[in-house]
XYZ file of C-alpha atoms in Angstrom:
544
model
C -13.982 -16.733 26.449
C -10.258 -16.278 26.054
C -8.081 -19.345 26.243
C -4.858 -19.278 28.266
C -1.759 -21.404 27.726
C -1.200 -23.994 30.433
C 1.894 -23.522 32.584
C 2.565 -27.274 32.710
C 3.517 -29.286 29.649
C 1.457 -32.090 28.221
C 2.767 -35.650 27.938
C 3.386 -35.361 24.174
C 4.650 -31.757 24.254
C 6.334 -31.154 20.900
C 9.063 -28.889 22.205
C 10.096 -31.369 24.890
C 10.154 -34.352 22.518
C 11.369 -32.972 19.179
C 12.401 -29.393 19.977
C 16.031 -30.341 19.350
C 15.173 -30.921 15.684
C 14.255 -27.249 15.197
C 17.370 -25.159 14.393
C 18.299 -22.582 16.978
C 18.394 -18.934 15.958
C 15.296 -19.199 13.763
C 11.724 -17.958 14.034
C 10.278 -21.335 15.069
C 12.721 -21.843 17.919
C 12.314 -18.239 19.072
C 8.509 -18.463 19.222
C 8.775 -21.756 21.089
C 10.640 -19.966 23.878
C 9.221 -16.442 23.740
C 5.780 -16.297 22.092
C 4.144 -15.441 25.430
C 6.742 -12.736 26.066
C 6.061 -11.070 22.702
C 2.298 -11.620 22.550
C 1.056 -11.241 26.105
C -2.415 -12.752 26.634
C -3.458 -9.622 28.564
C -3.056 -7.529 25.414
C -5.844 -9.550 23.751
C -8.347 -9.762 26.619
C -10.691 -7.150 25.107
C -11.322 -9.468 22.140
C -13.171 -11.826 24.494
C -15.191 -9.665 26.902
C -17.375 -12.581 28.017
C -16.110 -15.189 30.444
C -18.594 -17.718 29.110
C -18.390 -20.241 26.313
C -15.673 -22.535 25.042
C -12.138 -21.151 25.510
C -10.499 -19.794 22.375
C -7.070 -20.744 21.134
C -4.636 -18.812 23.398
C -3.788 -15.365 22.006
C -0.046 -15.997 22.150
C -0.516 -19.120 20.009
C -2.839 -17.511 17.464
C -0.724 -14.350 17.133
C 2.290 -16.552 16.422
C 0.328 -18.518 13.834
C -0.852 -15.330 12.077
C 2.732 -14.051 11.907
C 4.030 -17.361 10.552
C 1.196 -17.467 8.030
C 2.114 -14.094 6.517
C 5.838 -14.828 6.601
C 5.369 -18.080 4.685
C 2.548 -16.693 2.508
C 0.122 -19.531 3.223
C -3.617 -19.708 2.713
C -5.858 -20.411 5.693
C -6.158 -24.067 4.704
C -2.402 -24.417 4.229
C -1.805 -22.746 7.599
C -4.181 -25.096 9.403
C -2.468 -28.060 7.743
C 0.989 -26.796 8.757
C -0.117 -26.363 12.380
C -1.471 -29.927 12.347
C 1.318 -31.722 10.490
C 4.544 -29.681 10.632
C 6.713 -30.407 13.685
C 8.273 -26.944 13.507
C 4.870 -25.299 13.807
C 3.905 -27.536 16.723
C 7.128 -26.642 18.528
C 6.692 -22.927 17.826
C 3.098 -22.863 19.061
C 3.447 -25.235 22.026
C 1.076 -27.849 20.642
C 1.429 -31.527 21.616
C 2.414 -33.957 18.875
C -1.063 -35.485 18.691
C -2.885 -32.157 18.501
C -5.412 -32.225 15.646
C -5.009 -28.530 14.886
C -7.926 -26.225 14.117
C -10.374 -25.478 11.344
C -9.201 -22.880 8.774
C -12.239 -20.724 9.631
C -10.621 -20.065 13.022
C -8.148 -17.759 11.287
C -11.012 -15.810 9.698
C -12.669 -15.563 13.111
C -9.545 -14.105 14.714
C -8.859 -11.633 11.908
C -12.435 -10.364 12.146
C -12.181 -9.927 15.904
C -8.944 -8.013 15.505
C -10.366 -5.858 12.694
C -13.412 -4.847 14.760
C -11.362 -4.003 17.860
C -9.978 -0.609 18.839
C -6.443 -1.879 18.182
C -6.627 -3.924 14.976
C -2.837 -3.932 14.462
C -1.785 -4.986 17.961
C 0.390 -7.813 16.636
C 2.510 -5.248 14.846
C 2.448 -3.004 17.928
C 3.734 -5.847 20.094
C 6.734 -6.371 17.830
C 7.396 -2.622 17.708
C 7.664 -2.649 21.492
C 10.287 -5.383 21.207
C 12.144 -3.277 18.599
C 12.085 -0.230 20.850
C 13.199 -2.088 23.967
C 15.985 -3.914 22.130
C 17.661 -0.583 21.372
C 18.494 -1.549 17.790
C 17.369 1.872 16.516
C 19.045 3.867 19.272
C 21.413 6.413 17.779
C 20.282 5.679 14.224
C 18.823 8.780 12.641
C 18.303 7.669 9.058
C 14.986 6.677 7.503
C 14.539 5.491 3.924
C 11.185 5.320 2.158
C 10.099 3.301 -0.846
C 7.066 1.501 -2.260
C 6.107 -1.443 -4.434
C 3.049 -2.721 -6.258
C 1.353 -5.873 -4.969
C -1.030 -7.718 -7.267
C -4.638 -7.858 -6.104
C -6.471 -11.077 -5.295
C -8.980 -10.870 -8.169
C -8.904 -10.857 -11.948
C -9.040 -7.520 -13.754
C -12.338 -7.213 -15.618
C -12.963 -5.577 -18.969
C -15.760 -3.057 -19.519
C -18.340 -5.564 -20.721
C -17.708 -7.978 -17.845
C -17.965 -5.134 -15.326
C -21.255 -3.863 -16.720
C -22.829 -7.321 -16.599
C -21.449 -8.032 -13.112
C -22.688 -4.676 -11.764
C -26.197 -5.244 -13.135
C -26.264 -8.766 -11.701
C -25.187 -7.423 -8.294
C -28.083 -4.949 -8.313
C -30.397 -7.865 -9.008
C -29.056 -9.750 -5.978
C -28.788 -6.901 -3.491
C -31.346 -4.186 -4.242
C -34.977 -4.836 -3.244
C -36.965 -5.236 -6.458
C -33.760 -5.244 -8.506
C -34.273 -8.648 -10.104
C -37.790 -7.731 -11.206
C -36.578 -4.398 -12.607
C -33.865 -6.159 -14.627
C -36.469 -8.460 -16.167
C -38.690 -5.492 -16.988
C -36.245 -2.985 -18.514
C -33.032 -4.824 -19.490
C -32.920 -6.480 -22.920
C -29.261 -6.696 -23.993
C -28.441 -9.903 -22.128
C -29.897 -12.617 -19.925
C -28.560 -11.254 -16.621
C -29.777 -14.256 -14.682
C -26.838 -16.273 -15.997
C -23.126 -15.429 -15.663
C -20.746 -14.926 -18.556
C -20.614 -12.696 -21.591
C -23.244 -12.577 -24.352
C -22.679 -14.769 -27.388
C -21.784 -12.423 -30.241
C -19.404 -12.494 -33.170
C -16.473 -10.751 -31.517
C -14.647 -10.511 -34.864
C -17.478 -8.653 -36.599
C -16.724 -4.918 -36.947
C -19.053 -2.873 -34.784
C -20.454 -5.843 -32.838
C -18.655 -4.878 -29.641
C -19.813 -1.246 -29.820
C -23.379 -2.415 -30.415
C -23.189 -4.632 -27.341
C -21.600 -1.859 -25.241
C -24.374 0.532 -26.277
C -27.035 -1.991 -25.301
C -25.402 -2.742 -21.922
C -24.947 0.950 -21.038
C -28.553 1.657 -21.993
C -29.670 -1.270 -19.808
C -27.658 0.124 -16.905
C -29.124 3.587 -17.281
C -32.648 2.184 -17.624
C -32.167 0.066 -14.509
C -30.901 3.026 -12.482
C -33.881 5.062 -13.605
C -36.285 2.242 -12.748
C -34.838 1.964 -9.267
C -34.757 5.697 -8.603
C -37.861 5.311 -6.454
C -36.390 2.656 -4.134
C -37.300 3.341 -0.500
C -34.647 5.816 0.665
C -34.548 4.179 4.092
C -33.155 1.060 2.437
C -30.634 2.851 0.196
C -27.642 2.381 2.471
C -24.848 -0.089 2.988
C -24.752 -2.839 0.315
C -27.789 -1.417 -1.509
C -26.265 2.024 -1.940
C -22.902 0.483 -2.868
C -24.472 -1.696 -5.585
C -26.310 1.236 -7.170
C -23.268 3.517 -6.953
C -21.046 0.859 -8.529
C -23.467 0.392 -11.423
C -23.554 4.131 -12.072
C -19.763 4.258 -11.953
C -19.016 1.399 -14.348
C -21.708 2.622 -16.738
C -19.834 5.888 -17.123
C -16.125 5.373 -16.484
C -15.159 3.392 -19.591
C -17.538 4.597 -22.278
C -17.951 7.653 -24.455
C -20.468 8.630 -27.148
C -19.975 6.734 -30.399
C -18.538 8.563 -33.372
C -21.047 11.128 -34.589
C -23.161 10.859 -31.420
C -23.591 13.064 -28.392
C -24.853 10.156 -26.285
C -28.499 11.170 -26.345
C -29.295 8.640 -29.085
C -28.061 5.744 -26.928
C -24.991 4.973 -29.041
C -21.821 4.333 -27.036
C -18.383 2.834 -27.440
C -15.508 1.885 -25.149
C -13.529 5.061 -24.445
C -10.165 5.488 -26.155
C -8.580 6.462 -22.847
C -8.355 5.198 -19.278
C -10.546 6.979 -16.737
C -8.715 8.471 -13.737
C -9.001 6.272 -10.646
C -10.659 3.568 -12.743
C -12.343 0.676 -10.945
C -10.862 -2.458 -12.536
C -13.057 -5.096 -10.906
C -16.544 -5.231 -9.427
C -15.277 -7.925 -7.055
C -12.586 -5.707 -5.517
C -13.615 -2.112 -6.137
C -10.485 -0.671 -4.509
C -7.921 -2.340 -6.776
C -6.460 0.030 -9.371
C -4.320 0.268 -12.502
C -0.886 1.764 -11.942
C 2.623 1.715 -13.329
C 6.177 2.262 -12.194
C 7.112 3.278 -15.735
C 5.326 3.510 -19.118
C 6.428 -0.075 -19.802
C 5.811 -1.626 -16.362
C 2.045 -1.551 -15.915
C 0.514 -3.341 -12.954
C -2.840 -3.849 -11.256
C -3.374 -4.022 -7.518
C -2.325 -1.988 -4.484
C 0.719 -0.008 -3.428
C 2.655 -1.035 -0.313
C 4.649 1.825 1.241
C 7.403 1.355 3.796
C 9.809 3.400 5.918
C 12.888 1.637 7.251
C 16.175 2.277 8.994
C 18.572 1.532 6.123
C 21.528 0.072 8.047
C 19.561 -2.476 10.089
C 16.608 -2.990 7.736
C 14.155 -2.507 10.619
C 10.776 -1.337 9.298
C 9.544 1.690 11.231
C 6.248 2.288 9.423
C 4.114 0.807 6.683
C 0.924 1.545 4.767
C -1.049 -0.172 2.036
C -3.089 2.107 -0.200
C -4.857 2.132 -3.515
C -2.365 2.099 -6.341
C -3.662 5.354 -7.859
C -4.615 8.812 -6.617
C -2.545 11.785 -5.459
C -3.403 11.055 -1.824
C -1.815 7.613 -2.264
C 1.351 8.803 -3.999
C 4.788 7.968 -2.643
C 5.404 11.511 -1.425
C 1.972 11.863 0.201
C 2.340 8.645 2.215
C 5.932 9.533 3.128
C 4.512 12.753 4.557
C 2.260 10.644 6.772
C 5.255 8.591 7.913
C 7.091 11.830 8.716
C 4.142 13.187 10.711
C 3.800 9.933 12.688
C 7.537 9.872 13.401
C 7.457 13.497 14.563
C 4.454 12.855 16.812
C 6.147 9.792 18.296
C 9.286 11.789 19.041
C 7.223 14.577 20.611
C 5.536 11.996 22.822
C 8.867 10.930 24.264
C 8.873 7.515 22.575
C 11.941 8.236 20.470
C 15.444 7.706 21.739
C 17.522 9.009 18.835
C 20.914 10.217 20.065
C 23.118 12.901 18.646
C 25.179 11.581 15.735
C 28.130 13.336 14.065
C 27.465 16.473 16.063
C 23.874 16.891 14.817
C 21.096 17.799 17.198
C 19.373 14.912 18.955
C 16.264 13.839 17.123
C 17.354 15.079 13.678
C 16.536 12.592 10.941
C 17.904 12.132 7.457
C 15.085 11.043 5.131
C 16.191 9.130 2.024
C 14.076 8.627 -1.069
C 14.280 8.415 -4.837
C 12.955 11.109 -7.176
C 9.337 10.025 -6.641
C 9.648 11.594 -3.185
C 11.187 14.830 -4.455
C 8.067 16.986 -4.220
C 8.163 20.472 -2.824
C 5.533 19.686 -0.215
C 7.472 16.742 1.251
C 10.738 18.655 1.228
C 9.082 21.557 3.041
C 7.517 19.201 5.600
C 10.885 17.564 6.291
C 12.482 20.980 6.704
C 9.669 22.206 8.973
C 10.166 19.133 11.180
C 13.837 20.029 11.582
C 15.053 17.086 9.542
C 17.220 16.734 6.437
C 16.016 15.529 3.036
C 18.478 13.312 1.152
C 16.197 12.868 -1.822
C 17.184 12.674 -5.455
C 15.577 15.581 -7.374
C 13.144 14.827 -10.153
C 14.771 15.146 -13.591
C 13.850 18.274 -15.533
C 12.412 18.114 -19.003
C 12.601 20.604 -21.840
C 10.223 21.311 -24.749
C 13.277 20.959 -26.987
C 15.631 18.002 -26.667
C 18.773 19.244 -24.950
C 17.270 22.710 -24.666
C 16.615 25.101 -21.811
C 14.945 23.771 -18.673
C 13.111 25.752 -16.035
C 16.374 26.138 -14.097
C 17.754 28.228 -16.964
C 15.075 30.811 -16.140
C 15.650 33.118 -13.167
C 12.785 33.605 -10.737
C 12.449 36.630 -8.473
C 9.631 35.815 -6.067
C 9.894 39.199 -4.344
C 9.547 41.114 -7.587
C 7.139 38.547 -9.030
C 9.034 38.113 -12.283
C 10.712 35.416 -14.414
C 13.729 36.101 -16.619
C 14.624 33.990 -19.655
C 18.124 33.090 -20.984
C 17.790 35.805 -23.630
C 17.337 38.478 -20.972
C 13.584 39.043 -21.304
C 11.468 39.390 -18.154
C 7.787 38.629 -17.636
C 5.521 38.968 -14.579
C 4.224 35.955 -12.655
C 0.443 35.690 -12.820
C -1.842 34.778 -9.938
C -1.840 31.207 -11.230
C 1.994 31.298 -11.168
C 2.424 31.382 -14.942
C 4.902 33.543 -16.859
C 4.054 33.776 -20.575
C 6.783 35.109 -22.851
C 4.544 35.033 -25.934
C 5.586 37.568 -28.599
C 8.982 38.083 -26.952
C 10.001 34.728 -28.434
C 9.448 35.999 -32.005
C 12.815 36.520 -33.609
C 14.687 35.442 -30.465
C 18.048 33.891 -31.464
C 17.630 31.296 -28.673
C 14.130 30.209 -29.675
C 15.190 26.904 -31.232
C 16.821 25.934 -27.914
C 13.798 27.006 -25.897
C 10.429 26.128 -27.422
C 8.578 24.639 -30.378
C 5.313 26.395 -29.505
C 4.049 28.965 -32.014
C 2.763 31.073 -29.129
C 6.164 31.152 -27.388
C 7.539 29.721 -24.142
C 5.310 29.501 -21.080
C 6.765 28.860 -17.626
C 4.482 27.305 -15.004
C 5.959 27.664 -11.523
C 5.327 25.166 -8.767
C 4.005 26.470 -5.444
C 7.253 25.234 -3.916
C 9.507 26.386 -6.752
C 12.030 27.939 -4.355
C 12.466 24.685 -2.387
C 12.712 22.594 -5.545
C 15.321 24.888 -7.103
C 17.419 24.809 -3.942
C 17.199 21.012 -3.812
C 18.407 20.687 -7.411
C 21.196 23.197 -6.801
C 22.364 21.467 -3.613
C 22.290 18.067 -5.321
C 24.433 19.284 -8.216
C 26.913 21.157 -6.009
C 27.330 18.727 -3.102
C 29.072 15.415 -3.925
C 28.842 14.383 -0.258
C 25.037 14.541 -0.491
C 25.071 12.301 -3.548
C 27.478 9.888 -1.849
C 25.156 9.616 1.166
C 22.258 8.840 -1.148
C 24.155 6.150 -3.038
C 25.360 4.569 0.198
C 22.141 4.434 2.215
C 19.068 4.774 -0.013
C 19.465 1.498 -1.991
C 19.324 -0.527 1.237
C 15.574 0.028 1.506
C 15.103 -1.873 -1.765
C 16.108 -5.068 0.036
C 13.390 -4.410 2.625
C 10.834 -3.865 -0.124
C 11.947 -7.075 -1.817
C 11.432 -9.005 1.429
C 7.911 -7.621 1.713
C 6.941 -8.362 -1.875
C 8.650 -11.732 -2.418
C 8.763 -15.166 -0.845
C 11.216 -17.836 -1.979
C 11.941 -16.033 -5.233
C 8.225 -15.716 -6.031
C 6.333 -12.443 -6.250
C 3.521 -12.342 -3.696
C -0.120 -11.907 -4.641
C -2.476 -10.395 -2.085
C -5.073 -12.757 -0.611
C -7.720 -10.265 0.503
C -9.981 -7.615 -0.993
C -9.906 -3.940 -0.082
C -7.308 -1.687 1.512
C -8.338 -2.382 5.122
C -7.798 -6.140 5.063
C -4.689 -5.926 2.922
C -3.190 -3.227 5.153
C -3.773 -5.515 8.138
C -1.938 -8.252 6.237
C 0.952 -5.859 5.561
C 1.283 -4.943 9.252
C 1.498 -8.632 10.170
C 4.083 -9.257 7.473
C 6.279 -6.334 8.538
C 5.927 -7.504 12.155
C 7.206 -10.935 11.142
C 10.061 -9.489 9.091
C 11.109 -7.206 11.942
C 11.006 -10.055 14.439
C 13.035 -12.280 12.132
C 15.515 -9.427 11.659
C 15.873 -8.965 15.426
C 16.425 -12.693 15.913
C 19.216 -12.494 13.353
C 20.758 -9.697 15.409
C 20.809 -11.915 18.511
C 17.606 -10.915 20.281
C 17.554 -12.204 23.858
C 15.388 -11.724 26.910
C 17.103 -11.190 30.244
C 15.423 -10.281 33.542
C 12.179 -9.540 31.688
C 13.818 -7.143 29.196
C 14.621 -7.446 25.499
C 18.200 -6.866 24.397
C 20.640 -7.719 21.629
C 23.764 -9.759 22.211
C 26.836 -7.475 22.379
C 28.357 -8.961 19.226
C 25.368 -7.960 17.096
C 23.974 -4.875 18.843
């Protein structure tokens, strides 16, 4: 059953005895006074539908602890120790000085209950209500979007380790799997962990081992093809699917082989959407630049740039077009539009613009035609740096040097030649480039210049033209867009140290991100003088 905080204080109440030691204007002091106002026990009643059993820790206390845990980036054991031994935590959570705290598993219990509920992110929702009622976003029509990579909680595995781990998992999970491994797998003793003992410096030894492991995987999948279909679901299906995936994603036929002779080698390329660990199958390789390669997940955020208040967040896989910066920003835009349509937005007219109009700021990663069109369709303004244009020849002609007539369906080149646009939106100049005096500035291809037009070519051209011609647009970008980088830094760092995720999978890590952004927003509001008067949240006049 749900526990409720007592209205009366205990004899050794921490706030009454040592509350004066906790600095005012900070998160600990604020939660000591207002945790029940922010995290109302009634909002958590559905987590404990039964009125029987031992009372839980009060929801207002546990919600505060979960927020403090993510803000301070503590493990469950460290959090339980802080709640037991740190006076600030006792004051913030209303515990008496002699309270023995709780077992670390209590935090797991609460996160699971929240995850299985209809409102798994209600802690974040509670803080958003405080943000809305405080009025800090009223009249502020700018939103800036950005993302960062957060390292996953597991070690990246190489191909050989993944193959062995996937086969071992089949042996543990699939009915009859262990027996099948003994019967058909010969490359390694899969009943013990670790890699096989081979001479890793011997040429060809690794490819020989890879061939043997891939053949074992294929033989095991074939042997288990007759597993009762009623049992091939959940963990069983996942184990078999993972084995099939890792047996194919990183290997290719050996030199001089088509794969039918059982000779394989590690592929000389990285598979798209490659699984990098059998422990966390949703972690991915990614990179911010060719030099900065990272493994993990991508945390996306939308924020009001002047106040730093986070208005939306999402944690996704680090790879995949559906998880790109522009795609997730489109989701933020859609959610913001739906919220405004539902009457939950209170944006006022600013500088003569229509009420509700937003300015969306983003770097060139957000400069896709689809996102620009979506922002325009929503009646908003895109202040997004265009993606830089490349040229087949250094310093040569870019696509903007070619004129496009969508109505006529033609493309004209700098030399005055015109070609039709195909159904696949390609204009091939081919033989027209032969003998052209501008060829050396245009292409190195023997077959001539080929122009591939984006579906949103018109929007992208206009964006590049406006950016080049409008210094005020560039000034707005330079003034407001960089502010979101501070928000991203707060999400990804703690005390000068880069954070490492503590959970596996996008669902759990997204839940962590919502709690962290809730804590950052609440801390931000406290810094702006958040007060509660007559049951309402407000900011002090000096900071509003």
